[in-house]
Every structure is written in C-alpha cells, then in structure tokens.
Short mmCIF file of C-alpha atoms in Angstrom, two decimals:
data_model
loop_
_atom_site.label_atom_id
_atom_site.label_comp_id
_atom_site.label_asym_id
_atom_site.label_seq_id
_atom_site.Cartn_x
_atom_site.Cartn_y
_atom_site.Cartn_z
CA UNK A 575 11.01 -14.84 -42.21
CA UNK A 576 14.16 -16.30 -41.27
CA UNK A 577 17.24 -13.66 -41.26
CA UNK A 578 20.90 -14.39 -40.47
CA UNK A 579 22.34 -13.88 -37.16
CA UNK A 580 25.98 -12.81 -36.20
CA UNK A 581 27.77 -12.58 -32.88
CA UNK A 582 30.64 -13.15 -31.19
CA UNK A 583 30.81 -15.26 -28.41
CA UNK A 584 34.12 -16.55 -26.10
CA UNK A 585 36.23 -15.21 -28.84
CA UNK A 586 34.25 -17.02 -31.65
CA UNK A 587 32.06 -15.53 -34.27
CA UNK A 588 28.69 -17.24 -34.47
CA UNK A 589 26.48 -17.18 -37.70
CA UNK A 590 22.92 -18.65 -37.31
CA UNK A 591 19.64 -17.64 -39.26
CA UNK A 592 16.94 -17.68 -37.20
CA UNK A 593 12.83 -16.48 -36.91
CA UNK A 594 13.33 -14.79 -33.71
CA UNK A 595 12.42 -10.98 -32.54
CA UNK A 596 15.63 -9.55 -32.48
CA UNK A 597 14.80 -8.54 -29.36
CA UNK A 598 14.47 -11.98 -27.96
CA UNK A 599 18.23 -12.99 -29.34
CA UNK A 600 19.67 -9.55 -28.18
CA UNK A 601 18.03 -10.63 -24.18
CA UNK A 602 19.01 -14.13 -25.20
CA UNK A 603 22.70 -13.22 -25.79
CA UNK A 604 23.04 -10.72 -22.94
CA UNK A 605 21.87 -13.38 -20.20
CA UNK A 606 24.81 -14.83 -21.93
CA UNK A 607 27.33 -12.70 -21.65
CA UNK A 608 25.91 -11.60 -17.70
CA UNK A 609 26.81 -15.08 -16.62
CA UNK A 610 30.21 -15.34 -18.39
CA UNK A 611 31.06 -11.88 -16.58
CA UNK A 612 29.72 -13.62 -13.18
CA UNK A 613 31.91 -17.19 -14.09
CA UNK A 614 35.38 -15.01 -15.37
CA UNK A 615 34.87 -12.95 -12.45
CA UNK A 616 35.14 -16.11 -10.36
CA UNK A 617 37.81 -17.69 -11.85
CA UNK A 618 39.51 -17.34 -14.70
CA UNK A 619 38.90 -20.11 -16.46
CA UNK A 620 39.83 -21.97 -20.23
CA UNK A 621 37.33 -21.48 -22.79
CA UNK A 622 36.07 -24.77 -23.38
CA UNK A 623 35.81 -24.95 -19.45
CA UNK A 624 33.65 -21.65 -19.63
CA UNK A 625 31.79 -22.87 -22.39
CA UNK A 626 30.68 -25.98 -20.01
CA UNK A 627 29.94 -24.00 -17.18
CA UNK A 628 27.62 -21.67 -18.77
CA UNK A 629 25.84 -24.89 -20.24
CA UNK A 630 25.54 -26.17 -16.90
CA UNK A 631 24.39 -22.75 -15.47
CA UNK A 632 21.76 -22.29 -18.37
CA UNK A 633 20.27 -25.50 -17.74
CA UNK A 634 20.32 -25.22 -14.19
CA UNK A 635 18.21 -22.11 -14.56
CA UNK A 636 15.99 -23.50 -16.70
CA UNK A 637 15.26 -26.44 -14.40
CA UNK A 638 14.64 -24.14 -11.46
CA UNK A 639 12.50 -22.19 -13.66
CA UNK A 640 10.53 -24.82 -14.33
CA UNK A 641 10.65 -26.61 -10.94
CA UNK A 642 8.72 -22.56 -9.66
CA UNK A 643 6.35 -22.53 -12.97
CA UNK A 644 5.01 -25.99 -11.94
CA UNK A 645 4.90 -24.92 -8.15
CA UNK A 646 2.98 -21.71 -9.37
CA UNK A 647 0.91 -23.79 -11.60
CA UNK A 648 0.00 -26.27 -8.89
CA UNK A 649 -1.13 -22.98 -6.55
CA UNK A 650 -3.03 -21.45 -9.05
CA UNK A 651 -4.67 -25.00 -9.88
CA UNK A 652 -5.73 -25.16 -6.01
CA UNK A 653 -7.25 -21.42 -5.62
CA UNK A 654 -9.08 -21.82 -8.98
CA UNK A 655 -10.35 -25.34 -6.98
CA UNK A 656 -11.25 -22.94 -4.09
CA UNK A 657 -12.63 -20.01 -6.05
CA UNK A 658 -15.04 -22.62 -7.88
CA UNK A 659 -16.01 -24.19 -4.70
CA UNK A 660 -16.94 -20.87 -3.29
CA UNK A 661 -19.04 -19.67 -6.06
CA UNK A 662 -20.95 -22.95 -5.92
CA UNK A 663 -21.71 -22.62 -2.42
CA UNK A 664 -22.76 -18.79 -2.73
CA UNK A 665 -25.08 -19.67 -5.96
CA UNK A 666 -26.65 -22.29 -3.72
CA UNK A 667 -27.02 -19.84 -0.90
CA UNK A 668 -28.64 -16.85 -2.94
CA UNK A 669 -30.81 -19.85 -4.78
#
C-alpha cells in the first residue's frame, strides 16, 4: 500500500507516495544527508551545485557497488566451479 512521503531536503520540502519500508526511505534519506554533510564540509557550495554533486556521488557509488557485486559474483561462480569439480572427483574416488 502506497503511503505519502514528506521530507525536507537542501532547503526544499519533498512529497512523494511511495511502497517502501519506512525503514528503507529513512536509510535512503540519511545516506543522503551523510554525503551532503561530507560535500558542505568540503566546500561550501550553491544548492543546485550540491544537488549535482550528490547525483554524481550516488551514482558513483552505485557503479562501484556494482563493479564489487559482479567481482564477488564472478569469485563465487569460480569456487562453486571448484567445489563441483571436487565432489565429482571424490564420488569417483569412494565409487
């Protein structure tokens, strides 16, 4: 069930409904907010400028987020290649 969402957000108040655990939007907003303290305590910046920059950052994490789940994915593709290869050769061995 969808339920409105309100928060404010580089001085703006946002209103959104959404079907998302509240929980997930409250972590969701806090990354948020965690990199716009890291940016403004760079620089003080303008807000559309900020706004930008914590696209780009938010995309950048999500790329290298999924540049390390399809490196983990690859690894675990490999030992399950192993692991099979080993219980073929034991099942031969004890048969």
């Amino acid at each position: 069930m969808a339920r409105e969402i309100t928060f404010e957000f580089l001085g703006q108040c946002f209103t959104f409904r959404s079907e998302l655990p509240e929980e997930d939007i409250k972590e969701v907003l806090n990354y948020l907010e965690r990199k716009k303290q890291e940016i403004e305590s760079y620089k003080k910046v303008p807000t559309y400028k900020l706004a930008i920059w914590l696209l780009m950052q938010v995309a950048y994490d999500y790329i290298q987020t999924k540049k390390e789940k399809e490196k983990l994915e690859s690894l675990l593709k490999g030992q399950i290649v192993k692991v099979e290869k080993f219980l073929k050769e034991q099942s031969l061995l004890l048969g």
